[in-house]
Amino acid sequence: MSPGNALSPEALGLGMTSQRARDRMIENLRAQGGISDERVLNAMRQLPRHLFIDEALASRAYENTALPIGHSQTISQPWVVARMTQALLEFGQPQRVLEIGTGSGYQAALLALLVDEVCSIERIDELLRQARRRLRRLGFAKVRCRHDDGSAGWPELAPFDAIIVTAGAQALDPALFEQLAPGGVLVAPVGGRNGQQLLRFRRDADGISEEVLAPVVFVPLLPGLA
Ligand code: SAH
């Protein structure tokens, strides 16, 4: 797969069981509808989601469900990950992508299979350390991670061709829109703690356009460091 990372032998040398489980997950994603981008489906077929969660939960890794990753956070549901990733790629091939909310590192790794440059911010130090270690072990060394409150993006590395926010906020910081390159796309769950609308914003010559994609439920985007 180009132009992103290749998986390390460790990640690929997995038993048939998990490859079968991943194949089934892809069939289920197709059956649910809304996901048609073969690049996204192929990347998700490769990526070992069970290595991004605690071993005790590994048997549930390929169910279409969010799972706990500690610190009251979750790895997002596969359908939602697929939908958001597809939404980022729909208007062309982004080069540099910013993720806000590294969590387990799964979404960052998926993006690294699909785009040139992935930058990801996480506010919980311990989660970020684990994600960094995991990404390095799996061969995703080029994902740039930062321990910070990402609500206002990563201005030093802007502009981004795409920004993905993986925690729910009542409102988005205007700084995020300023960090979008022309033609750039921002996908984010916007709303309260009990549920959000997945929104896609696009920066074009006339300004910023907005589109509602789907109802979703994310953990909240929180201020400050932990
Ligand atoms: N994308 C992740 C799932 C993220 S869950 C994955 O693939 O596993 C949401 C994450 O956003 C949590 O880890 C949470 O700590 C983080 N988060 C919440 N508010 C944040 C903020 N202001 N800045 C950076 N990260 C934040």
Coordinates of N, CA and C and ligand atoms in Angstrom, one line a residue:
M1 N 0.8 -1.2 0.0 CA 0.0 0.0 0.0 C 0.9 1.3 0.0
S2 N 0.5 2.2 -0.7 CA 1.3 3.5 -0.8 C 0.4 4.6 -0.4
P3 N 0.9 5.7 0.0 CA 2.3 6.0 0.2 C 2.8 5.9 1.6
G4 N 2.0 5.3 2.5 CA 2.3 5.4 3.9 C 3.2 4.3 4.3
N5 N 3.2 4.0 5.6 CA 4.0 3.0 6.2 C 3.7 1.6 5.8
A6 N 4.7 0.7 5.9 CA 4.4 -0.7 5.8 C 4.4 -1.3 7.2
L7 N 3.6 -2.4 7.3 CA 3.5 -3.0 8.6 C 4.8 -3.8 8.9
S8 N 5.2 -3.9 10.2 CA 6.4 -4.6 10.5 C 6.1 -6.1 10.4
P9 N 7.1 -7.0 10.3 CA 6.9 -8.4 10.3 C 6.1 -8.9 11.5
E10 N 6.4 -8.3 12.6 CA 5.7 -8.7 13.8 C 4.1 -8.5 13.7
A11 N 3.8 -7.4 13.1 CA 2.4 -7.1 12.9 C 1.7 -8.0 11.9
L12 N 2.5 -8.4 10.9 CA 2.0 -9.2 9.8 C 2.0 -10.7 10.1
G13 N 3.0 -11.1 11.0 CA 3.1 -12.5 11.3 C 2.1 -13.0 12.3
L14 N 0.9 -12.7 12.1 CA -0.2 -13.1 13.0 C -0.9 -14.3 12.5
G15 N -1.5 -15.0 13.4 CA -2.2 -16.2 13.0 C -3.4 -16.0 12.1
M16 N -3.9 -17.0 11.5 CA -5.0 -16.9 10.6 C -6.2 -16.4 11.3
T17 N -6.3 -16.7 12.6 CA -7.5 -16.4 13.4 C -7.8 -14.9 13.3
S18 N -6.8 -14.1 13.5 CA -7.0 -12.6 13.6 C -7.2 -12.1 12.2
Q19 N -6.5 -12.7 11.2 CA -6.8 -12.3 9.8 C -8.2 -12.6 9.4
R20 N -8.7 -13.8 9.8 CA -10.1 -14.1 9.5 C -11.0 -13.2 10.2
A21 N -10.7 -12.9 11.5 CA -11.5 -12.0 12.3 C -11.6 -10.6 11.6
R22 N -10.4 -10.2 11.1 CA -10.4 -8.9 10.4 C -11.2 -8.9 9.1
D23 N -11.1 -10.0 8.4 CA -11.9 -10.1 7.1 C -13.4 -10.0 7.5
R24 N -13.8 -10.7 8.5 CA -15.2 -10.6 8.9 C -15.6 -9.2 9.3
M25 N -14.7 -8.5 10.0 CA -15.0 -7.1 10.4 C -15.2 -6.3 9.1
I26 N -14.4 -6.5 8.1 CA -14.6 -5.8 6.9 C -15.9 -6.1 6.2
E27 N -16.3 -7.4 6.2 CA -17.6 -7.8 5.6 C -18.7 -7.1 6.4
N28 N -18.6 -7.0 7.7 CA -19.6 -6.4 8.5 C -19.7 -4.9 8.3
L29 N -18.5 -4.3 8.1 CA -18.5 -2.8 7.8 C -19.2 -2.5 6.4
R30 N -18.9 -3.4 5.4 CA -19.6 -3.3 4.2 C -21.1 -3.4 4.3
A31 N -21.5 -4.5 5.1 CA -22.9 -4.8 5.3 C -23.7 -3.6 6.0
Q32 N -23.0 -2.9 6.9 CA -23.6 -1.8 7.6 C -23.9 -0.7 6.7
G33 N -23.1 -0.5 5.6 CA -23.4 0.6 4.7 C -22.6 1.8 5.1
G34 N -22.5 2.7 4.1 CA -21.8 4.0 4.4 C -20.3 4.0 4.2
I35 N -19.7 2.8 4.1 CA -18.3 2.7 3.9 C -18.0 2.0 2.5
S36 N -17.4 2.8 1.6 CA -17.2 2.2 0.3 C -15.8 2.4 -0.2
D37 N -15.0 3.1 0.5 CA -13.6 3.5 0.1 C -12.7 2.2 0.3
E38 N -12.3 1.6 -0.8 CA -11.5 0.4 -0.7 C -10.2 0.6 -0.1
R39 N -9.6 1.8 -0.2 CA -8.3 2.1 0.4 C -8.5 2.0 2.0
V40 N -9.6 2.5 2.5 CA -9.9 2.5 3.9 C -10.1 1.0 4.3
L41 N -10.9 0.3 3.6 CA -11.3 -1.1 4.0 C -10.0 -1.9 3.9
N42 N -9.2 -1.8 2.9 CA -8.0 -2.6 2.8 C -7.0 -2.3 3.9
A43 N -6.9 -1.0 4.3 CA -6.0 -0.7 5.4 C -6.5 -1.3 6.7
M44 N -7.8 -1.2 6.9 CA -8.4 -1.8 8.1 C -8.3 -3.3 8.2
R45 N -8.3 -3.9 7.0 CA -8.1 -5.3 6.9 C -6.7 -5.7 7.3
Q46 N -5.7 -4.8 7.1 CA -4.3 -5.2 7.5 C -4.0 -4.9 9.0
L47 N -4.7 -3.8 9.5 CA -4.2 -3.3 10.8 C -4.7 -4.1 11.9
P48 N -3.8 -4.7 12.8 CA -4.2 -5.6 13.9 C -4.7 -4.8 15.1
R49 N -6.0 -4.5 15.1 CA -6.7 -3.7 16.1 C -6.4 -4.3 17.5
H50 N -6.3 -5.7 17.5 CA -6.1 -6.3 18.9 C -4.8 -5.9 19.5
L51 N -3.9 -5.4 18.8 CA -2.6 -5.0 19.4 C -2.7 -3.5 19.9
F52 N -3.9 -2.9 19.8 CA -4.0 -1.5 20.3 C -4.9 -1.5 21.6
I53 N -5.2 -2.7 22.0 CA -6.0 -2.7 23.3 C -5.4 -3.7 24.2
D54 N -5.9 -3.7 25.5 CA -5.4 -4.7 26.5 C -5.6 -6.1 26.0
E55 N -4.6 -7.0 26.3 CA -4.8 -8.4 25.9 C -6.1 -9.0 26.4
A56 N -6.5 -8.6 27.6 CA -7.7 -9.2 28.1 C -9.0 -9.0 27.2
L57 N -8.9 -7.9 26.4 CA -10.0 -7.6 25.5 C -9.8 -8.0 24.1
A58 N -8.6 -8.7 23.8 CA -8.2 -8.9 22.5 C -9.3 -9.7 21.7
S59 N -10.0 -10.6 22.4 CA -11.0 -11.5 21.7 C -12.1 -10.7 21.2
R60 N -12.3 -9.4 21.7 CA -13.4 -8.6 21.2 C -12.9 -7.5 20.2
A61 N -11.6 -7.6 19.8 CA -11.0 -6.5 19.0 C -11.7 -6.3 17.7
Y62 N -12.3 -7.3 17.1 CA -12.9 -7.1 15.8 C -14.4 -7.0 15.8
E63 N -15.0 -6.8 17.0 CA -16.4 -6.5 17.1 C -16.5 -5.0 16.7
N64 N -17.7 -4.7 16.2 CA -17.9 -3.2 15.9 C -18.3 -2.5 17.1
T65 N -17.4 -2.3 18.0 CA -17.7 -1.6 19.3 C -16.5 -0.9 19.8
A66 N -16.8 0.2 20.5 CA -15.7 1.0 21.2 C -15.3 0.1 22.3
L67 N -14.0 0.2 22.7 CA -13.5 -0.6 23.8 C -12.6 0.2 24.7
P68 N -12.7 0.0 26.1 CA -11.9 0.8 27.0 C -10.4 0.6 26.8
I69 N -9.6 1.7 26.9 CA -8.2 1.7 26.8 C -7.5 2.3 28.0
G70 N -8.3 2.4 29.1 CA -7.8 2.9 30.4 C -8.0 4.4 30.5
H71 N -7.9 5.0 31.7 CA -8.0 6.4 31.9 C -9.4 6.9 31.4
S72 N -10.4 6.1 31.5 CA -11.8 6.4 31.1 C -11.9 6.8 29.6
Q73 N -10.9 6.3 28.8 CA -11.0 6.6 27.4 C -11.3 5.3 26.6
T74 N -11.6 5.5 25.3 CA -11.9 4.3 24.5 C -11.3 4.4 23.1
I75 N -11.0 3.2 22.5 CA -10.7 3.1 21.1 C -12.0 3.2 20.4
S76 N -12.1 4.0 19.4 CA -13.4 4.2 18.7 C -13.9 2.9 18.0
Q77 N -15.2 2.9 17.8 CA -15.9 1.8 17.0 C -15.3 1.7 15.6
P78 N -15.0 0.5 15.1 CA -14.5 0.4 13.7 C -15.3 1.2 12.7
W79 N -16.6 1.1 12.7 CA -17.4 1.8 11.7 C -17.2 3.3 11.7
V80 N -17.1 3.8 12.9 CA -16.8 5.3 13.0 C -15.4 5.6 12.5
V81 N -14.5 4.8 12.9 CA -13.1 5.0 12.4 C -13.1 5.0 10.9
A82 N -13.8 4.0 10.3 CA -13.8 3.9 8.8 C -14.5 5.1 8.2
R83 N -15.6 5.5 8.8 CA -16.4 6.6 8.3 C -15.6 7.9 8.3
M84 N -14.9 8.1 9.4 CA -14.2 9.4 9.5 C -13.0 9.4 8.6
T85 N -12.3 8.2 8.5 CA -11.2 8.2 7.6 C -11.6 8.4 6.1
Q86 N -12.7 7.7 5.7 CA -13.2 7.9 4.4 C -13.6 9.4 4.1
A87 N -14.1 10.0 5.1 CA -14.5 11.4 5.0 C -13.3 12.3 4.8
L88 N -12.2 11.9 5.3 CA -10.9 12.7 5.2 C -10.4 12.6 3.8
L89 N -10.6 11.4 3.2 CA -9.9 11.1 1.9 C -10.8 11.4 0.7
E90 N -12.1 11.7 0.9 CA -13.0 11.8 -0.2 C -12.7 12.8 -1.3
F91 N -12.1 13.9 -0.9 CA -11.8 14.9 -1.9 C -10.4 14.9 -2.5
G92 N -9.7 13.8 -2.3 CA -8.4 13.7 -2.8 C -7.4 13.2 -1.7
Q93 N -6.2 13.1 -2.1 CA -5.2 12.5 -1.2 C -4.5 13.5 -0.3
P94 N -4.9 13.6 1.0 CA -4.2 14.5 1.9 C -2.8 14.1 2.1
Q95 N -1.8 15.0 2.3 CA -0.5 14.6 2.6 C -0.2 14.7 4.1
R96 N -0.5 15.8 4.7 CA -0.2 16.0 6.1 C -1.5 16.0 6.9
V97 N -1.7 15.1 7.8 CA -2.9 15.0 8.6 C -2.7 15.2 10.1
L98 N -3.5 15.9 10.7 CA -3.4 16.1 12.2 C -4.6 15.4 12.9
E99 N -4.2 14.5 13.9 CA -5.3 13.9 14.7 C -5.2 14.5 16.1
I100 N -6.4 14.8 16.6 CA -6.5 15.3 18.0 C -7.1 14.2 18.8
G101 N -6.4 13.6 19.7 CA -6.8 12.5 20.5 C -6.2 11.2 20.1
T102 N -4.9 11.0 20.4 CA -4.2 9.8 19.9 C -4.7 8.5 20.5
G103 N -5.1 8.6 21.8 CA -5.7 7.4 22.5 C -4.8 6.2 22.3
S104 N -5.3 5.2 21.7 CA -4.5 3.9 21.6 C -3.5 4.0 20.5
G105 N -3.7 5.0 19.5 CA -2.8 5.1 18.4 C -3.4 4.4 17.1
Y106 N -4.6 3.7 17.3 CA -5.1 2.9 16.2 C -5.4 3.8 15.0
Q107 N -6.2 4.9 15.2 CA -6.5 5.8 14.1 C -5.3 6.4 13.5
A108 N -4.3 6.8 14.3 CA -3.1 7.3 13.8 C -2.4 6.3 12.9
A109 N -2.3 5.0 13.3 CA -1.7 4.0 12.5 C -2.4 3.8 11.2
L110 N -3.8 3.8 11.3 CA -4.6 3.6 10.0 C -4.3 4.8 9.1
L111 N -4.2 6.0 9.6 CA -3.9 7.1 8.7 C -2.5 7.0 8.1
A112 N -1.5 6.4 8.9 CA -0.2 6.3 8.4 C -0.1 5.3 7.3
L113 N -1.0 4.4 7.2 CA -1.1 3.4 6.0 C -1.6 4.1 4.8
L114 N -2.2 5.3 5.0 CA -3.0 5.9 3.9 C -2.4 7.3 3.4
V115 N -1.7 8.0 4.3 CA -1.2 9.3 3.9 C 0.3 9.4 4.2
D116 N 0.9 10.5 3.8 CA 2.4 10.7 3.9 C 2.8 11.0 5.4
E117 N 2.0 11.9 6.0 CA 2.5 12.5 7.3 C 1.4 12.5 8.3
V118 N 1.6 11.9 9.4 CA 0.6 11.9 10.5 C 1.1 12.6 11.7
C119 N 0.4 13.5 12.2 CA 0.8 14.2 13.5 C -0.4 14.0 14.4
S120 N -0.1 13.6 15.7 CA -1.2 13.3 16.6 C -0.9 13.8 18.0
I121 N -1.9 14.4 18.6 CA -1.8 15.1 19.9 C -2.7 14.3 20.9
E122 N -2.1 14.1 22.1 CA -2.9 13.4 23.2 C -2.6 14.2 24.5
R123 N -3.7 14.4 25.3 CA -3.5 15.2 26.6 C -3.1 14.3 27.7
I124 N -3.4 12.9 27.6 CA -3.0 12.0 28.8 C -1.7 11.4 28.5
D125 N -0.7 11.8 29.4 CA 0.7 11.4 29.2 C 0.8 9.9 29.1
E126 N 0.2 9.1 30.0 CA 0.4 7.7 30.0 C -0.2 7.0 28.7
L127 N -1.3 7.5 28.3 CA -1.8 6.9 27.0 C -0.9 7.2 25.8
L128 N -0.4 8.4 25.8 CA 0.5 8.8 24.7 C 1.8 8.0 24.7
R129 N 2.3 7.7 26.0 CA 3.5 6.9 26.0 C 3.3 5.5 25.5
Q130 N 2.1 4.9 25.9 CA 1.8 3.6 25.4 C 1.6 3.6 23.9
A131 N 0.9 4.6 23.4 CA 0.7 4.7 21.9 C 2.0 4.8 21.2
R132 N 2.9 5.6 21.7 CA 4.2 5.8 21.0 C 4.9 4.5 20.9
R133 N 5.0 3.8 22.1 CA 5.7 2.5 22.1 C 5.1 1.5 21.1
R134 N 3.8 1.5 21.1 CA 3.1 0.6 20.2 C 3.3 0.9 18.8
L135 N 3.2 2.2 18.5 CA 3.4 2.6 17.1 C 4.8 2.3 16.6
R136 N 5.8 2.5 17.5 CA 7.2 2.2 17.1 C 7.4 0.7 16.9
R137 N 6.8 -0.1 17.8 CA 7.0 -1.5 17.7 C 6.3 -2.1 16.4
L138 N 5.3 -1.5 16.0 CA 4.6 -1.9 14.8 C 5.1 -1.4 13.5
G139 N 6.1 -0.5 13.6 CA 6.7 0.0 12.4 C 6.2 1.4 12.0
F140 N 5.4 2.1 12.8 CA 4.9 3.4 12.5 C 5.7 4.5 13.1
A141 N 7.0 4.4 13.0 CA 7.9 5.3 13.7 C 7.7 6.7 13.2
K142 N 7.2 6.9 12.0 CA 7.1 8.3 11.4 C 5.9 9.1 11.9
V143 N 5.0 8.4 12.7 CA 3.9 9.2 13.2 C 4.5 10.2 14.3
R144 N 4.2 11.5 14.1 CA 4.7 12.4 15.1 C 3.7 12.6 16.2
C145 N 4.1 12.4 17.4 CA 3.2 12.5 18.6 C 3.6 13.6 19.5
R146 N 2.6 14.2 20.1 CA 2.9 15.3 21.1 C 2.0 15.2 22.2
H147 N 2.5 15.4 23.4 CA 1.7 15.4 24.7 C 1.3 16.9 24.9
D148 N 0.0 17.1 24.6 CA -0.5 18.5 24.8 C -2.0 18.5 24.7
D149 N -2.6 19.6 25.1 CA -4.0 19.9 24.9 C -4.1 20.3 23.4
G150 N -4.8 19.5 22.7 CA -4.8 19.7 21.2 C -6.0 20.5 20.7
S151 N -6.8 21.0 21.7 CA -8.0 21.8 21.3 C -7.8 22.8 20.2
A152 N -6.6 23.4 20.3 CA -6.3 24.5 19.4 C -5.3 24.0 18.3
G153 N -5.2 22.7 18.1 CA -4.4 22.2 17.0 C -2.9 22.1 17.3
W154 N -2.1 22.2 16.3 CA -0.6 22.1 16.4 C -0.1 23.1 15.5
P155 N -0.2 24.4 15.8 CA 0.1 25.5 14.9 C 1.5 25.5 14.3
E156 N 2.5 24.9 15.0 CA 3.9 24.9 14.5 C 4.0 24.0 13.3
L157 N 3.1 23.0 13.1 CA 3.2 22.1 12.0 C 2.1 22.5 10.9
A158 N 1.3 23.4 11.1 CA 0.2 23.8 10.2 C 0.9 24.4 8.9
P159 N 0.3 24.3 7.7 CA -1.1 23.9 7.5 C -1.2 22.4 7.3
F160 N -2.4 21.9 7.6 CA -2.7 20.4 7.4 C -3.8 20.3 6.3
D161 N -3.6 19.2 5.5 CA -4.6 18.9 4.5 C -5.8 18.3 5.1
A162 N -5.7 17.8 6.2 CA -6.9 17.2 6.9 C -6.6 17.2 8.4
I163 N -7.7 17.4 9.2 CA -7.7 17.4 10.6 C -8.8 16.5 11.1
I164 N -8.5 15.6 12.0 CA -9.5 14.7 12.5 C -9.5 14.8 14.0
V165 N -10.7 15.1 14.6 CA -10.8 15.3 16.0 C -11.5 14.0 16.5
T166 N -10.9 13.3 17.5 CA -11.5 12.0 17.9 C -12.0 12.1 19.3
A167 N -12.4 13.3 19.7 CA -13.2 13.5 21.0 C -14.2 14.5 20.7
G168 N -15.3 14.4 21.5 CA -16.5 15.3 21.2 C -16.4 16.6 21.9
A169 N -16.7 17.7 21.2 CA -16.6 19.0 21.8 C -17.9 19.8 21.4
Q170 N -18.4 20.6 22.4 CA -19.5 21.5 22.2 C -19.3 22.4 21.0
A171 N -18.1 22.9 20.9 CA -17.7 23.8 19.8 C -16.2 23.6 19.5
L172 N -15.9 23.9 18.3 CA -14.5 23.8 17.9 C -13.7 25.1 18.0
D173 N -12.5 25.0 18.4 CA -11.6 26.2 18.5 C -11.4 26.8 17.0
P174 N -11.6 28.1 16.8 CA -11.4 28.6 15.5 C -10.0 28.4 15.0
A175 N -9.0 28.3 15.9 CA -7.6 28.0 15.5 C -7.5 26.8 14.6
L176 N -8.4 25.8 14.8 CA -8.3 24.6 13.9 C -8.6 24.9 12.5
F177 N -9.5 25.8 12.2 CA -9.9 26.2 10.8 C -8.7 26.9 10.2
E178 N -8.1 27.7 11.0 CA -6.9 28.5 10.5 C -5.8 27.6 10.1
Q179 N -5.7 26.4 10.7 CA -4.6 25.5 10.4 C -4.9 24.5 9.2
L180 N -6.1 24.7 8.6 CA -6.5 23.9 7.4 C -5.9 24.6 6.1
A181 N -5.2 23.7 5.3 CA -4.7 24.2 4.0 C -5.9 24.5 3.1
P182 N -5.7 25.3 2.0 CA -6.8 25.5 1.1 C -7.3 24.1 0.5
G183 N -8.6 23.9 0.5 CA -9.1 22.6 0.1 C -9.1 21.6 1.2
G184 N -8.6 22.0 2.4 CA -8.4 21.0 3.5 C -9.8 20.7 4.1
V185 N -9.8 19.5 4.8 CA -11.0 19.0 5.4 C -10.8 18.7 6.9
L186 N -11.8 19.1 7.7 CA -11.8 18.9 9.1 C -13.0 18.0 9.5
V187 N -12.7 16.9 10.1 CA -13.8 16.0 10.5 C -13.8 15.9 12.1
A188 N -15.0 16.2 12.7 CA -15.0 16.2 14.1 C -16.4 15.9 14.6
P189 N -16.5 15.2 15.8 CA -17.8 15.0 16.5 C -18.1 16.2 17.3
V190 N -19.3 16.9 17.0 CA -19.6 18.1 17.7 C -20.9 18.0 18.4
G191 N -20.9 18.2 19.7 CA -22.1 18.1 20.6 C -21.7 17.8 22.0
G192 N -22.8 17.5 22.8 CA -22.6 17.3 24.2 C -22.1 15.9 24.6
R193 N -22.0 15.6 25.9 CA -21.5 14.3 26.3 C -22.3 13.1 25.9
N194 N -23.6 13.3 25.7 CA -24.4 12.1 25.4 C -24.5 11.8 23.9
G195 N -23.9 12.5 23.1 CA -23.9 12.2 21.7 C -23.6 13.4 20.9
Q196 N -23.0 13.2 19.7 CA -22.6 14.3 18.9 C -23.0 14.0 17.4
Q197 N -22.9 15.0 16.6 CA -23.0 14.8 15.2 C -21.6 14.9 14.6
L198 N -21.3 13.9 13.7 CA -20.1 13.9 13.0 C -20.2 14.9 11.9
L199 N -19.3 16.0 12.0 CA -19.4 17.1 11.0 C -18.1 17.0 10.2
R200 N -18.3 17.5 8.9 CA -17.2 17.7 8.0 C -17.2 19.1 7.5
F201 N -16.0 19.8 7.8 CA -15.9 21.1 7.3 C -14.8 21.1 6.2
R202 N -15.1 22.0 5.2 CA -14.1 22.0 4.1 C -13.7 23.5 3.8
R203 N -12.5 23.7 3.7 CA -12.0 25.1 3.4 C -11.9 25.2 1.9
D204 N -12.7 26.1 1.3 CA -12.5 26.4 -0.1 C -12.4 27.9 -0.4
A205 N -12.4 28.3 -1.6 CA -12.1 29.7 -1.9 C -13.2 30.6 -1.3
D206 N -14.4 30.1 -1.1 CA -15.5 31.0 -0.5 C -15.5 31.0 1.0
G207 N -14.7 30.2 1.6 CA -14.7 30.1 3.1 C -14.8 28.7 3.5
I208 N -15.6 28.4 4.6 CA -15.7 27.1 5.2 C -17.1 26.6 5.0
S209 N -17.2 25.4 4.4 CA -18.5 24.8 4.2 C -18.7 23.7 5.3
E210 N -19.9 23.3 5.7 CA -20.2 22.4 6.7 C -21.2 21.3 6.3
E211 N -21.0 20.1 6.7 CA -21.8 19.0 6.3 C -22.0 18.0 7.5
V212 N -23.2 17.5 7.7 CA -23.5 16.6 8.8 C -23.3 15.2 8.2
L213 N -22.5 14.3 8.8 CA -22.3 13.0 8.3 C -23.1 11.9 9.0
A214 N -23.1 11.9 10.3 CA -23.7 10.8 11.1 C -23.8 11.1 12.5
P215 N -24.8 10.6 13.3 CA -24.7 10.7 14.7 C -23.7 9.8 15.3
V216 N -22.9 10.2 16.3 CA -21.9 9.4 16.9 C -21.8 9.7 18.4
V217 N -21.1 8.8 19.1 CA -20.9 9.1 20.5 C -19.4 8.9 20.8
F218 N -18.8 10.0 21.3 CA -17.4 10.1 21.6 C -17.2 10.5 23.0
V219 N -16.0 10.1 23.6 CA -15.6 10.7 24.9 C -15.4 12.2 24.7
P220 N -15.5 13.0 25.8 CA -15.4 14.4 25.6 C -14.0 14.9 25.3
L221 N -13.8 16.0 24.5 CA -12.6 16.7 24.4 C -12.4 17.5 25.7
L222 N -11.3 17.3 26.4 CA -11.1 18.0 27.7 C -10.0 19.0 27.6
P223 N -10.0 20.0 28.4 CA -8.9 21.0 28.4 C -7.8 20.5 29.3
G224 N -6.6 21.0 29.0 CA -5.5 20.8 29.9 C -4.8 19.5 29.7
L225 N -3.7 19.3 30.5 CA -2.9 18.1 30.4 C -3.3 17.1 31.6
A226 N -3.0 15.8 31.3 CA -3.2 14.8 32.4 C -2.1 13.8 32.2
Ligands
SAH1 N1 -8.3 8.1 18.2 C1 -8.2 7.2 19.4 C2 -9.4 7.2 20.2 C3 -9.5 8.4 21.0 S1 -10.5 8.5 22.4 C4 -7.8 5.8 19.0 O1 -7.7 5.5 17.8 O2 -7.6 5.0 19.9 C5 -10.3 10.2 22.6 C6 -8.9 10.6 23.0 O3 -8.8 12.1 23.0 C7 -8.6 10.2 24.5 O4 -7.4 9.5 24.5 C8 -8.5 11.6 25.2 O5 -7.5 11.6 26.3 C9 -8.1 12.5 24.1 N2 -8.3 13.9 24.3 C10 -9.4 14.5 24.9 N3 -9.3 15.8 24.9 C11 -8.1 16.1 24.3 C12 -7.4 17.3 24.1 N4 -7.9 18.5 24.4 N5 -6.2 17.3 23.4 C13 -5.7 16.1 23.1 N6 -6.3 14.9 23.3 C14 -7.5 14.9 23.9

